[in-house]
PDB file of N, CA and C in Angstrom:
ATOM      1  N   MET A 498       5.930  -7.316  13.548  1.00 73.00           N
ATOM      2  CA  MET A 498       5.294  -7.356  11.903  1.00 73.00           C
ATOM      3  C   MET A 498       6.297  -6.982  11.032  1.00 73.00           C
ATOM      4  N   LEU A 499       7.540  -6.808  10.663  1.00 77.00           N
ATOM      5  CA  LEU A 499       7.703  -7.090   9.085  1.00 77.00           C
ATOM      6  C   LEU A 499       8.541  -8.639   8.967  1.00 77.00           C
ATOM      7  N   ASP A 500       8.600  -9.143  10.165  1.00 78.00           N
ATOM      8  CA  ASP A 500       9.050 -10.727   9.419  1.00 78.00           C
ATOM      9  C   ASP A 500       7.669 -11.490   8.852  1.00 78.00           C
ATOM     10  N   ALA A 501       6.516 -10.735   8.809  1.00 82.00           N
ATOM     11  CA  ALA A 501       5.514 -11.552   7.967  1.00 82.00           C
ATOM     12  C   ALA A 501       5.152 -10.471   6.874  1.00 82.00           C
ATOM     13  N   THR A 502       6.187  -9.407   6.591  1.00 93.00           N
ATOM     14  CA  THR A 502       6.312  -8.697   5.221  1.00 93.00           C
ATOM     15  C   THR A 502       7.080  -9.094   4.376  1.00 93.00           C
ATOM     16  N   HIS A 503       6.251  -9.071   3.005  1.00 93.00           N
ATOM     17  CA  HIS A 503       7.013  -9.520   1.715  1.00 93.00           C
ATOM     18  C   HIS A 503       8.130  -8.400   1.377  1.00 93.00           C
ATOM     19  N   PHE A 504       7.277  -7.173   1.640  1.00 96.00           N
ATOM     20  CA  PHE A 504       7.746  -5.905   0.608  1.00 96.00           C
ATOM     21  C   PHE A 504       6.864  -4.390   1.723  1.00 96.00           C
ATOM     22  N   TYR A 505       8.324  -3.985   1.586  1.00 96.00           N
ATOM     23  CA  TYR A 505       7.158  -1.973   2.784  1.00 96.00           C
ATOM     24  C   TYR A 505       8.026  -1.284   1.973  1.00 96.00           C
ATOM     25  N   VAL A 506       7.117  -0.144   2.673  1.00 97.00           N
ATOM     26  CA  VAL A 506       7.662   0.966   1.712  1.00 97.00           C
ATOM     27  C   VAL A 506       7.638   2.265   3.022  1.00 97.00           C
ATOM     28  N   HIS A 507       8.919   3.299   3.581  1.00 97.00           N
ATOM     29  CA  HIS A 507       8.610   4.217   4.230  1.00 97.00           C
ATOM     30  C   HIS A 507       9.204   5.101   3.898  1.00 97.00           C
ATOM     31  N   ALA A 508       8.406   6.186   4.649  1.00 97.00           N
ATOM     32  CA  ALA A 508       9.012   7.495   4.222  1.00 97.00           C
ATOM     33  C   ALA A 508       9.076   8.666   5.292  1.00 97.00           C
ATOM     34  N   HIS A 509      10.406   9.054   5.318  1.00 97.00           N
ATOM     35  CA  HIS A 509      10.882   9.831   6.672  1.00 97.00           C
ATOM     36  C   HIS A 509      10.881  11.256   6.302  1.00 97.00           C
ATOM     37  N   VAL A 510      10.639  12.000   7.179  1.00 95.00           N
ATOM     38  CA  VAL A 510      11.417  13.671   6.923  1.00 95.00           C
ATOM     39  C   VAL A 510      12.042  14.213   8.635  1.00 95.00           C
ATOM     40  N   ASN A 511      13.088  14.767   7.950  1.00 95.00           N
ATOM     41  CA  ASN A 511      14.057  14.784   9.409  1.00 95.00           C
ATOM     42  C   ASN A 511      13.925  13.539  10.178  1.00 95.00           C
ATOM     43  N   ARG A 512      14.168  12.402  10.054  1.00 95.00           N
ATOM     44  CA  ARG A 512      14.204  11.299  10.540  1.00 95.00           C
ATOM     45  C   ARG A 512      12.964  10.736  11.195  1.00 95.00           C
ATOM     46  N   LYS A 513      11.530  11.371  11.063  1.00 97.00           N
ATOM     47  CA  LYS A 513      10.827  11.249  11.435  1.00 97.00           C
ATOM     48  C   LYS A 513       9.912  10.787  10.411  1.00 97.00           C
ATOM     49  N   LEU A 514       9.338   9.046  10.972  1.00 97.00           N
ATOM     50  CA  LEU A 514       8.250   8.180   9.899  1.00 97.00           C
ATOM     51  C   LEU A 514       7.402   9.130   9.577  1.00 97.00           C
ATOM     52  N   VAL A 515       6.752   9.345   8.441  1.00 98.00           N
ATOM     53  CA  VAL A 515       5.782  10.221   7.961  1.00 98.00           C
ATOM     54  C   VAL A 515       4.921   9.133   6.757  1.00 98.00           C
ATOM     55  N   GLY A 516       5.238   8.495   6.381  1.00 97.00           N
ATOM     56  CA  GLY A 516       4.680   7.558   5.656  1.00 97.00           C
ATOM     57  C   GLY A 516       4.712   5.645   5.649  1.00 97.00           C
ATOM     58  N   PHE A 517       3.927   4.798   5.569  1.00 97.00           N
ATOM     59  CA  PHE A 517       4.434   3.478   5.452  1.00 97.00           C
ATOM     60  C   PHE A 517       2.998   3.246   4.506  1.00 97.00           C
ATOM     61  N   ALA A 518       3.658   1.636   3.898  1.00 97.00           N
ATOM     62  CA  ALA A 518       3.122   0.705   3.262  1.00 97.00           C
ATOM     63  C   ALA A 518       3.836  -0.438   3.421  1.00 97.00           C
ATOM     64  N   ARG A 519       2.656  -1.616   3.452  1.00 96.00           N
ATOM     65  CA  ARG A 519       3.408  -2.818   3.143  1.00 96.00           C
ATOM     66  C   ARG A 519       2.936  -3.974   2.374  1.00 96.00           C
ATOM     67  N   VAL A 520       3.475  -5.005   2.031  1.00 97.00           N
ATOM     68  CA  VAL A 520       2.530  -6.087   1.271  1.00 97.00           C
ATOM     69  C   VAL A 520       2.629  -7.596   2.576  1.00 97.00           C
ATOM     70  N   CYS A 521       2.064  -8.347   2.845  1.00 96.00           N
ATOM     71  CA  CYS A 521       2.076  -9.390   3.299  1.00 96.00           C
ATOM     72  C   CYS A 521       1.352 -10.506   2.512  1.00 96.00           C
ATOM     73  N   GLY A 522       1.367 -11.856   3.116  1.00 93.00           N
ATOM     74  CA  GLY A 522       0.921 -12.982   2.571  1.00 93.00           C
ATOM     75  C   GLY A 522       1.338 -14.212   2.713  1.00 93.00           C
ATOM     76  N   ASP A 523       1.044 -15.154   1.306  1.00 92.00           N
ATOM     77  CA  ASP A 523       1.891 -15.877   1.622  1.00 92.00           C
ATOM     78  C   ASP A 523       2.420 -15.942   0.088  1.00 92.00           C
ATOM     79  N   PRO A 524       3.421 -17.434  -0.495  1.00 90.00           N
ATOM     80  CA  PRO A 524       3.758 -16.971  -2.191  1.00 90.00           C
ATOM     81  C   PRO A 524       2.632 -17.017  -3.029  1.00 90.00           C
ATOM     82  N   TYR A 525       1.027 -16.948  -2.767  1.00 92.00           N
ATOM     83  CA  TYR A 525       0.162 -17.071  -3.916  1.00 92.00           C
ATOM     84  C   TYR A 525      -1.211 -15.891  -3.428  1.00 92.00           C
ATOM     85  N   VAL A 526      -1.012 -15.554  -2.265  1.00 93.00           N
ATOM     86  CA  VAL A 526      -2.484 -14.506  -1.855  1.00 93.00           C
ATOM     87  C   VAL A 526      -1.411 -13.492  -1.024  1.00 93.00           C
ATOM     88  N   ALA A 527      -1.911 -12.146  -1.604  1.00 94.00           N
ATOM     89  CA  ALA A 527      -1.045 -11.152  -0.606  1.00 94.00           C
ATOM     90  C   ALA A 527      -1.807 -10.207  -0.683  1.00 94.00           C
ATOM     91  N   GLN A 528      -1.997  -9.166   0.714  1.00 94.00           N
ATOM     92  CA  GLN A 528      -2.567  -8.106   0.887  1.00 94.00           C
ATOM     93  C   GLN A 528      -2.276  -7.045   1.139  1.00 94.00           C
ATOM     94  N   VAL A 529      -2.318  -5.749   0.670  1.00 95.00           N
ATOM     95  CA  VAL A 529      -1.488  -4.734   0.636  1.00 95.00           C
ATOM     96  C   VAL A 529      -2.299  -4.049   1.950  1.00 95.00           C
ATOM     97  N   LEU A 530      -1.339  -3.817   3.147  1.00 94.00           N
ATOM     98  CA  LEU A 530      -1.936  -3.268   4.529  1.00 94.00           C
ATOM     99  C   LEU A 530      -0.796  -1.921   4.652  1.00 94.00           C
ATOM    100  N   ASP A 531      -1.715  -1.265   6.018  1.00 93.00           N
ATOM    101  CA  ASP A 531      -1.113  -0.240   6.589  1.00 93.00           C
ATOM    102  C   ASP A 531      -0.793   1.278   5.321  1.00 93.00           C
ATOM    103  N   VAL A 532      -1.487   1.250   4.589  1.00 94.00           N
ATOM    104  CA  VAL A 532      -0.798   2.400   3.815  1.00 94.00           C
ATOM    105  C   VAL A 532      -1.418   3.831   4.607  1.00 94.00           C
ATOM    106  N   ILE A 533      -0.445   4.487   5.165  1.00 94.00           N
ATOM    107  CA  ILE A 533      -0.839   5.375   5.977  1.00 94.00           C
ATOM    108  C   ILE A 533       0.305   6.951   5.861  1.00 94.00           C
ATOM    109  N   THR A 534      -0.288   7.824   6.115  1.00 96.00           N
ATOM    110  CA  THR A 534       0.867   8.838   6.103  1.00 96.00           C
ATOM    111  C   THR A 534       0.320   9.522   7.399  1.00 96.00           C
ATOM    112  N   HIS A 535       1.495  10.161   8.218  1.00 97.00           N
ATOM    113  CA  HIS A 535       1.396  11.173   9.124  1.00 97.00           C
ATOM    114  C   HIS A 535       0.526  12.112   8.888  1.00 97.00           C
ATOM    115  N   PRO A 536      -0.631  12.693   9.961  1.00 95.00           N
ATOM    116  CA  PRO A 536      -1.879  13.972   9.290  1.00 95.00           C
ATOM    117  C   PRO A 536      -1.072  15.351   9.027  1.00 95.00           C
ATOM    118  N   GLU A 537      -0.018  15.206   9.400  1.00 96.00           N
ATOM    119  CA  GLU A 537       0.847  16.763   9.397  1.00 96.00           C
ATOM    120  C   GLU A 537       1.171  16.605   7.890  1.00 96.00           C
ATOM    121  N   TYR A 538       1.698  15.684   7.230  1.00 96.00           N
ATOM    122  CA  TYR A 538       2.064  15.282   6.198  1.00 96.00           C
ATOM    123  C   TYR A 538       1.135  15.092   4.677  1.00 96.00           C
ATOM    124  N   ARG A 539      -0.113  14.711   4.994  1.00 94.00           N
ATOM    125  CA  ARG A 539      -0.953  14.204   3.997  1.00 94.00           C
ATOM    126  C   ARG A 539      -1.075  15.625   2.796  1.00 94.00           C
ATOM    127  N   TYR A 540      -1.387  15.162   1.847  1.00 94.00           N
ATOM    128  CA  TYR A 540      -1.594  15.689   0.581  1.00 94.00           C
ATOM    129  C   TYR A 540      -0.510  16.509  -0.037  1.00 94.00           C
ATOM    130  N   HIS A 541       1.058  15.745   0.200  1.00 96.00           N
ATOM    131  CA  HIS A 541       1.748  15.927  -0.147  1.00 96.00           C
ATOM    132  C   HIS A 541       2.698  15.279  -1.268  1.00 96.00           C
ATOM    133  N   GLY A 542       1.525  13.717  -1.286  1.00 96.00           N
ATOM    134  CA  GLY A 542       2.368  12.552  -2.136  1.00 96.00           C
ATOM    135  C   GLY A 542       3.512  11.676  -1.451  1.00 96.00           C
ATOM    136  N   ILE A 543       3.145  11.551  -0.523  1.00 97.00           N
ATOM    137  CA  ILE A 543       3.774  10.562   0.282  1.00 97.00           C
ATOM    138  C   ILE A 543       2.916   9.274   0.145  1.00 97.00           C
ATOM    139  N   ALA A 544       1.868   9.223  -0.096  1.00 96.00           N
ATOM    140  CA  ALA A 544       0.782   7.674  -0.092  1.00 96.00           C
ATOM    141  C   ALA A 544       0.762   7.588  -1.422  1.00 96.00           C
ATOM    142  N   THR A 545       1.157   8.147  -2.393  1.00 96.00           N
ATOM    143  CA  THR A 545       0.853   8.430  -3.501  1.00 96.00           C
ATOM    144  C   THR A 545       2.347   7.324  -4.209  1.00 96.00           C
ATOM    145  N   GLU A 546       3.252   8.042  -3.706  1.00 97.00           N
ATOM    146  CA  GLU A 546       4.849   7.523  -4.186  1.00 97.00           C
ATOM    147  C   GLU A 546       4.419   6.209  -3.551  1.00 97.00           C
ATOM    148  N   CYS A 547       4.721   5.912  -2.260  1.00 97.00           N
ATOM    149  CA  CYS A 547       4.392   4.413  -1.774  1.00 97.00           C
ATOM    150  C   CYS A 547       3.324   3.341  -1.899  1.00 97.00           C
ATOM    151  N   MET A 548       2.471   4.211  -3.051  1.00 96.00           N
ATOM    152  CA  MET A 548       1.390   3.049  -3.741  1.00 96.00           C
ATOM    153  C   MET A 548       2.203   2.714  -4.832  1.00 96.00           C
ATOM    154  N   HIS A 549       3.270   3.567  -5.882  1.00 97.00           N
ATOM    155  CA  HIS A 549       3.816   3.690  -6.398  1.00 97.00           C
ATOM    156  C   HIS A 549       4.561   2.529  -6.682  1.00 97.00           C
ATOM    157  N   ARG A 550       4.948   2.270  -5.536  1.00 97.00           N
ATOM    158  CA  ARG A 550       6.243   1.419  -5.188  1.00 97.00           C
ATOM    159  C   ARG A 550       5.702   0.038  -4.884  1.00 97.00           C
ATOM    160  N   ILE A 551       4.772   0.290  -4.133  1.00 96.00           N
ATOM    161  CA  ILE A 551       3.995  -1.201  -3.890  1.00 96.00           C
ATOM    162  C   ILE A 551       3.388  -1.728  -5.130  1.00 96.00           C
ATOM    163  N   ALA A 552       2.711  -0.880  -5.946  1.00 95.00           N
ATOM    164  CA  ALA A 552       2.575  -1.743  -7.715  1.00 95.00           C
ATOM    165  C   ALA A 552       3.424  -1.704  -8.432  1.00 95.00           C
ATOM    166  N   SER A 553       4.730  -1.222  -8.167  1.00 95.00           N
ATOM    167  CA  SER A 553       5.970  -1.964  -8.854  1.00 95.00           C
ATOM    168  C   SER A 553       6.369  -2.985  -8.546  1.00 95.00           C
ATOM    169  N   PHE A 554       6.123  -3.424  -7.076  1.00 96.00           N
ATOM    170  CA  PHE A 554       6.737  -4.704  -6.552  1.00 96.00           C
ATOM    171  C   PHE A 554       5.591  -5.933  -7.145  1.00 96.00           C
ATOM    172  N   LEU A 555       4.499  -5.461  -7.295  1.00 95.00           N
ATOM    173  CA  LEU A 555       2.990  -6.569  -7.112  1.00 95.00           C
ATOM    174  C   LEU A 555       3.311  -6.893  -8.430  1.00 95.00           C
ATOM    175  N   SER A 556       3.709  -5.646  -9.715  1.00 93.00           N
ATOM    176  CA  SER A 556       3.772  -6.272 -11.052  1.00 93.00           C
ATOM    177  C   SER A 556       4.983  -7.083 -11.526  1.00 93.00           C
ATOM    178  N   GLN A 557       5.474  -7.010 -10.072  1.00 94.00           N
ATOM    179  CA  GLN A 557       6.961  -8.139 -10.794  1.00 94.00           C
ATOM    180  C   GLN A 557       6.674  -9.136  -9.881  1.00 94.00           C
ATOM    181  N   SER A 558       5.345  -9.299  -9.167  1.00 93.00           N
ATOM    182  CA  SER A 558       5.620 -10.702  -8.280  1.00 93.00           C
ATOM    183  C   SER A 558       4.926 -11.454  -9.368  1.00 93.00           C
ATOM    184  N   ASN A 559       4.219 -12.453  -8.447  1.00 92.00           N
ATOM    185  CA  ASN A 559       4.086 -13.797  -8.941  1.00 92.00           C
ATOM    186  C   ASN A 559       2.633 -14.474  -8.303  1.00 92.00           C
ATOM    187  N   TYR A 560       2.168 -13.079  -7.294  1.00 93.00           N
ATOM    188  CA  TYR A 560       0.967 -13.575  -6.794  1.00 93.00           C
ATOM    189  C   TYR A 560      -0.480 -14.061  -7.776  1.00 93.00           C
ATOM    190  N   VAL A 561      -0.971 -14.695  -6.916  1.00 92.00           N
ATOM    191  CA  VAL A 561      -2.708 -14.990  -7.683  1.00 92.00           C
ATOM    192  C   VAL A 561      -3.489 -14.344  -7.175  1.00 92.00           C
ATOM    193  N   THR A 562      -3.534 -13.582  -6.293  1.00 92.00           N
ATOM    194  CA  THR A 562      -4.447 -12.923  -5.692  1.00 92.00           C
ATOM    195  C   THR A 562      -3.598 -11.986  -5.001  1.00 92.00           C
ATOM    196  N   VAL A 563      -4.156 -10.699  -5.245  1.00 93.00           N
ATOM    197  CA  VAL A 563      -3.490  -9.278  -4.411  1.00 93.00           C
ATOM    198  C   VAL A 563      -4.563  -8.659  -3.773  1.00 93.00           C
ATOM    199  N   THR A 564      -5.170  -8.228  -2.546  1.00 91.00           N
ATOM    200  CA  THR A 564      -6.083  -7.527  -2.038  1.00 91.00           C
ATOM    201  C   THR A 564      -5.602  -6.151  -1.219  1.00 91.00           C
ATOM    202  N   LEU A 565      -6.758  -5.665  -0.801  1.00 91.00           N
ATOM    203  CA  LEU A 565      -6.699  -4.871  -0.022  1.00 91.00           C
ATOM    204  C   LEU A 565      -8.063  -3.976   0.673  1.00 91.00           C
ATOM    205  N   LEU A 566      -8.289  -4.139   1.706  1.00 84.00           N
ATOM    206  CA  LEU A 566      -9.344  -3.224   2.750  1.00 84.00           C
ATOM    207  C   LEU A 566      -9.248  -2.306   2.593  1.00 84.00           C
ATOM    208  N   ASP A 567     -10.271  -1.340   2.056  1.00 80.00           N
ATOM    209  CA  ASP A 567      -9.944   0.065   2.153  1.00 80.00           C
ATOM    210  C   ASP A 567     -11.390   0.518   2.909  1.00 80.00           C
ATOM    211  N   ASP A 568     -11.305   1.801   4.039  1.00 78.00           N
ATOM    212  CA  ASP A 568     -12.182   2.352   4.469  1.00 78.00           C
ATOM    213  C   ASP A 568     -11.910   3.782   4.599  1.00 78.00           C
ATOM    214  N   SER A 569     -11.373   3.977   3.744  1.00 78.00           N
ATOM    215  CA  SER A 569     -10.745   5.427   3.692  1.00 78.00           C
ATOM    216  C   SER A 569     -11.809   6.308   3.357  1.00 78.00           C
ATOM    217  N   GLY A 570     -12.855   6.029   2.718  1.00 76.00           N
ATOM    218  CA  GLY A 570     -13.952   6.668   1.816  1.00 76.00           C
ATOM    219  C   GLY A 570     -13.365   7.599   0.278  1.00 76.00           C
ATOM    220  N   ILE A 571     -12.154   6.831   0.380  1.00 79.00           N
ATOM    221  CA  ILE A 571     -11.480   7.440  -0.969  1.00 79.00           C
ATOM    222  C   ILE A 571     -11.059   6.336  -1.946  1.00 79.00           C
ATOM    223  N   PRO A 572     -11.886   5.645  -2.362  1.00 74.00           N
ATOM    224  CA  PRO A 572     -11.052   4.237  -2.737  1.00 74.00           C
ATOM    225  C   PRO A 572     -10.855   4.614  -4.686  1.00 74.00           C
ATOM    226  N   CYS A 573     -11.074   5.487  -4.937  1.00 88.00           N
ATOM    227  CA  CYS A 573     -10.484   6.216  -6.162  1.00 88.00           C
ATOM    228  C   CYS A 573      -9.368   6.208  -6.219  1.00 88.00           C
ATOM    229  N   PHE A 574      -8.530   6.617  -4.681  1.00 91.00           N
ATOM    230  CA  PHE A 574      -7.196   6.809  -4.682  1.00 91.00           C
ATOM    231  C   PHE A 574      -6.514   5.437  -5.068  1.00 91.00           C
ATOM    232  N   TYR A 575      -6.698   4.164  -4.769  1.00 91.00           N
ATOM    233  CA  TYR A 575      -6.540   3.211  -5.245  1.00 91.00           C
ATOM    234  C   TYR A 575      -6.485   2.417  -6.504  1.00 91.00           C
ATOM    235  N   GLU A 576      -8.140   2.914  -7.233  1.00 90.00           N
ATOM    236  CA  GLU A 576      -8.103   2.635  -8.292  1.00 90.00           C
ATOM    237  C   GLU A 576      -6.819   3.087  -9.133  1.00 90.00           C
ATOM    238  N   ARG A 577      -6.357   4.231  -8.730  1.00 91.00           N
ATOM    239  CA  ARG A 577      -5.331   5.066  -9.701  1.00 91.00           C
ATOM    240  C   ARG A 577      -4.047   3.431  -9.691  1.00 91.00           C
ATOM    241  N   PHE A 578      -4.135   2.786  -8.831  1.00 92.00           N
ATOM    242  CA  PHE A 578      -3.008   1.972  -8.860  1.00 92.00           C
ATOM    243  C   PHE A 578      -3.613   0.099  -9.362  1.00 92.00           C
ATOM    244  N   GLY A 579      -4.779   0.273  -9.787  1.00 90.00           N
ATOM    245  CA  GLY A 579      -4.945  -1.014 -10.144  1.00 90.00           C
ATOM    246  C   GLY A 579      -6.148  -1.552  -9.636  1.00 90.00           C
ATOM    247  N   PHE A 580      -6.194  -0.880  -8.420  1.00 89.00           N
ATOM    248  CA  PHE A 580      -7.462  -1.882  -7.843  1.00 89.00           C
ATOM    249  C   PHE A 580      -8.873  -1.733  -8.020  1.00 89.00           C
ATOM    250  N   ARG A 581      -9.342  -2.767  -7.865  1.00 87.00           N
ATOM    251  CA  ARG A 581     -11.156  -2.211  -8.190  1.00 87.00           C
ATOM    252  C   ARG A 581     -12.138  -3.277  -7.003  1.00 87.00           C
ATOM    253  N   GLY A 582     -12.718  -2.729  -6.691  1.00 81.00           N
ATOM    254  CA  GLY A 582     -13.605  -3.042  -5.998  1.00 81.00           C
ATOM    255  C   GLY A 582     -14.820  -4.392  -5.836  1.00 81.00           C
ATOM    256  N   ILE A 583     -14.534  -5.341  -5.220  1.00 79.00           N
ATOM    257  CA  ILE A 583     -14.987  -6.613  -5.456  1.00 79.00           C
ATOM    258  C   ILE A 583     -16.057  -6.432  -4.291  1.00 79.00           C
ATOM    259  N   GLY A 584     -16.483  -5.826  -3.545  1.00 72.00           N
ATOM    260  CA  GLY A 584     -17.824  -5.930  -2.520  1.00 72.00           C
ATOM    261  C   GLY A 584     -17.526  -4.510  -1.728  1.00 72.00           C
ATOM    262  N   GLU A 585     -18.219  -4.504  -0.363  1.00 69.00           N
ATOM    263  CA  GLU A 585     -18.348  -3.313   0.484  1.00 69.00           C
ATOM    264  C   GLU A 585     -17.013  -2.948   0.574  1.00 69.00           C
ATOM    265  N   ALA A 586     -15.917  -3.060   0.712  1.00 62.00           N
ATOM    266  CA  ALA A 586     -14.936  -2.546   1.737  1.00 62.00           C
ATOM    267  C   ALA A 586     -13.505  -3.222   0.636  1.00 62.00           C
ATOM    268  N   PRO A 587     -13.565  -4.524   0.142  1.00 71.00           N
ATOM    269  CA  PRO A 587     -12.117  -5.277  -0.041  1.00 71.00           C
ATOM    270  C   PRO A 587     -12.058  -4.654  -1.622  1.00 71.00           C
ATOM    271  N   MET A 588     -11.052  -4.672  -2.259  1.00 75.00           N
ATOM    272  CA  MET A 588     -10.343  -4.303  -3.175  1.00 75.00           C
ATOM    273  C   MET A 588      -9.540  -5.421  -3.284  1.00 75.00           C
ATOM    274  N   LYS A 589      -9.298  -5.569  -4.889  1.00 76.00           N
ATOM    275  CA  LYS A 589      -8.613  -6.533  -5.441  1.00 76.00           C
ATOM    276  C   LYS A 589      -7.650  -5.905  -6.596  1.00 76.00           C
ATOM    277  N   TRP A 590      -6.355  -6.555  -6.776  1.00 74.00           N
ATOM    278  CA  TRP A 590      -5.457  -5.312  -7.618  1.00 74.00           C
ATOM    279  C   TRP A 590      -5.727  -6.285  -8.919  1.00 74.00           C
ATOM    280  N   CYS A 591      -5.715  -6.225  -9.922  1.00 74.00           N
ATOM    281  CA  CYS A 591      -6.014  -6.094 -11.483  1.00 74.00           C
ATOM    282  C   CYS A 591      -4.951  -5.734 -12.411  1.00 74.00           C
ATOM    283  N   SER A 592      -3.331  -6.373 -12.733  1.00 61.00           N
ATOM    284  CA  SER A 592      -2.568  -5.917 -13.242  1.00 61.00           C
ATOM    285  C   SER A 592      -3.186  -5.924 -14.586  1.00 61.00           C
TER     286      SER A 592
END
């Protein structure tokens, strides 16, 4: 999985993985994947910090298009980081 990953962020508490996010794709098109937080650690800002780091990476990249699929039911979470809806579930990063 990480061999195909261009960038990733992980969060640990006491050596336990509690958060993760990654960017995959080719040199032109990327997709943000696997933005996850362990259920016991949600609402502690872990996904927010992961997305801040993802957005920082993307802002320094040369990707033509960056997307993510959101089925979380909370698209406003991703909008805070520059993503906008483009259909039913896909979102596109607009820097």
